[in-house]
Each structure stands twice: as C-alpha cells, then as structure tokens.
Tab-separated table of C-alpha atoms in Angstrom:
chain	number	residue	atom	x	y	z
Q	1	UNK	CA	0.000	0.000	0.000
Q	2	UNK	CA	1.126	3.506	-0.786
Q	3	UNK	CA	2.183	6.016	1.844
Q	4	UNK	CA	0.939	9.601	1.717
Q	5	UNK	CA	2.596	12.739	3.069
Q	6	UNK	CA	0.904	15.890	4.353
Q	7	UNK	CA	1.828	18.799	2.073
Q	8	UNK	CA	1.664	21.228	4.994
Q	9	UNK	CA	3.550	19.580	7.872
Q	10	UNK	CA	5.219	16.474	6.434
Q	11	UNK	CA	3.277	13.879	8.455
Q	12	UNK	CA	3.400	10.522	6.678
Q	13	UNK	CA	0.315	8.310	6.717
Q	14	UNK	CA	1.558	4.722	6.557
Q	15	UNK	CA	-1.255	2.192	5.956
Q	16	UNK	CA	0.815	-0.497	7.692
Q	17	UNK	CA	0.541	1.520	10.918
Q	18	UNK	CA	-2.812	3.247	10.436
Q	19	UNK	CA	-3.685	6.025	12.888
Q	20	UNK	CA	-4.631	4.155	16.068
Q	21	UNK	CA	-4.868	7.333	18.170
Q	22	UNK	CA	-7.742	8.408	15.914
Q	23	UNK	CA	-9.468	5.038	15.502
Q	24	UNK	CA	-7.859	4.016	12.190
Q	25	UNK	CA	-6.742	0.386	12.246
Q	26	UNK	CA	-3.444	-0.809	10.818
Q	27	UNK	CA	-3.922	-1.987	7.239
Q	28	UNK	CA	-6.338	0.827	6.310
Q	29	UNK	CA	-5.484	2.215	2.866
Q	30	UNK	CA	-5.387	6.002	2.523
Q	31	UNK	CA	-8.249	5.805	0.025
Q	32	UNK	CA	-10.360	4.036	2.656
Q	33	UNK	CA	-9.904	6.690	5.351
Q	34	UNK	CA	-13.173	8.434	6.264
Q	35	UNK	CA	-13.716	11.760	4.482
Q	36	UNK	CA	-13.732	13.532	7.847
Q	37	UNK	CA	-10.255	12.199	8.760
Q	38	UNK	CA	-7.666	14.967	9.150
Q	39	UNK	CA	-3.906	15.072	9.597
Q	40	UNK	CA	-3.243	14.207	13.259
Q	41	UNK	CA	-0.465	16.800	13.479
Q	42	UNK	CA	-1.822	19.892	11.744
Q	43	UNK	CA	-5.514	19.175	11.078
Q	44	UNK	CA	-5.676	19.583	7.300
Q	45	UNK	CA	-8.002	17.393	5.228
Q	46	UNK	CA	-7.104	14.399	3.062
Q	47	UNK	CA	-6.942	16.523	-0.083
Q	48	UNK	CA	-3.804	18.174	1.290
Q	49	UNK	CA	-1.843	14.893	1.117
Q	50	UNK	CA	0.333	13.689	-1.761
Q	51	UNK	CA	1.475	10.198	-2.642
Q	52	UNK	CA	4.989	9.605	-1.338
C-alpha cells in the first residue's frame, strides 16, 4: 500500500501503521480513510496529502 505525506507539515500516513490514536486500524489504505479524517499533526483534510 502507498504512503501519503501531508503537504503542509510532512506527516506521513503509513497504511501499515494506520492512525490508532484516531481510531484508524493498521492496514487501512489512505483511500479508505473516512472523508472527515484529518492530519493528526496539523488538522488539514485528506486533499492536502500527496502520494509519497
């Protein structure tokens, strides 16, 4: 699965790790994240992420 990086702060969403602090299980592809999910570091929406 592809990793995605936040264009604003550089946070990397890694599907292998997910985002457990925000209820996203390991193995969740970026495309499958809920639309309301935001960067856990700076709060921007998914559309501000680019494929790594």
